[in-house]
CSV table of C-alpha atoms in Angstrom, one decimal:
chain,number,residue,atom,x,y,z
A,1,MET,CA,-0.2,0.1,0.2
A,2,ALA,CA,2.8,2.4,0.7
A,3,VAL,CA,4.3,2.0,-2.7
A,4,LEU,CA,1.0,2.7,-4.3
A,5,MET,CA,0.5,5.9,-2.0
A,6,PHE,CA,4.0,7.4,-2.8
A,7,LEU,CA,3.3,6.9,-6.6
A,8,ALA,CA,-0.3,8.6,-6.3
A,9,TYR,CA,1.6,11.4,-4.6
A,10,THR,CA,3.9,11.6,-7.5
A,11,LEU,CA,1.3,11.9,-10.0
A,12,VAL,CA,0.0,15.0,-8.0
A,13,HIS,CA,3.3,16.5,-8.4
A,14,LEU,CA,3.4,16.1,-12.0
A,15,ASP,CA,0.3,17.9,-12.2
A,16,ASP,CA,1.5,20.8,-9.9
A,17,LEU,CA,4.2,21.2,-12.6
A,18,ARG,CA,1.5,22.7,-15.0
A,19,HIS,CA,0.9,25.4,-12.2
A,20,THR,CA,4.3,26.8,-11.3
A,21,ALA,CA,4.0,29.9,-13.2
A,22,GLY,CA,3.8,32.9,-10.7
A,23,ALA,CA,4.9,30.9,-7.8
A,24,SER,CA,5.4,32.8,-4.5
A,25,ARG,CA,7.0,30.0,-2.7
A,26,ARG,CA,10.2,28.1,-3.3
A,27,SER,CA,8.3,24.8,-3.0
A,28,GLU,CA,5.7,25.8,-5.5
A,29,THR,CA,8.6,26.5,-8.2
A,30,THR,CA,9.4,24.1,-11.0
A,31,SER,CA,12.7,22.9,-9.3
A,32,GLY,CA,10.8,22.6,-6.0
A,33,VAL,CA,8.3,20.5,-7.4
A,34,ALA,CA,10.6,18.5,-9.2
A,35,THR,CA,12.6,17.9,-6.0
A,36,ARG,CA,9.3,16.6,-4.2
A,37,GLY,CA,8.7,14.1,-7.1
A,38,VAL,CA,12.2,12.9,-6.9
A,39,VAL,CA,11.9,12.3,-3.1
A,40,ASN,CA,8.6,10.5,-3.6
A,41,LEU,CA,10.1,8.1,-6.2
A,42,ALA,CA,12.7,7.7,-3.5
A,43,TYR,CA,10.2,6.8,-1.0
A,44,ALA,CA,8.5,4.4,-3.4
A,45,GLY,CA,11.4,2.6,-4.3
A,46,LEU,CA,12.5,2.2,-0.4
A,47,ALA,CA,9.1,0.9,0.0
A,48,THR,CA,9.3,-1.5,-2.8
A,49,PHE,CA,12.7,-2.7,-1.3
A,50,VAL,CA,11.3,-3.3,2.1
A,51,LEU,CA,8.3,-5.2,0.7
A,52,LEU,CA,10.4,-7.5,-1.4
A,53,GLY,CA,12.8,-8.0,1.4
């Protein structure tokens, strides 16, 4: 379930990339959103590693 949750949040971050124009906070800029996506993919990879043992 954790893998699916992290992958679902990655899709949300991909959607956030469309709305980065005029971002006022650093986490809402293109690089901030991309960083959050990469971190979520790392978490999904970790969850997969734990699942497969």
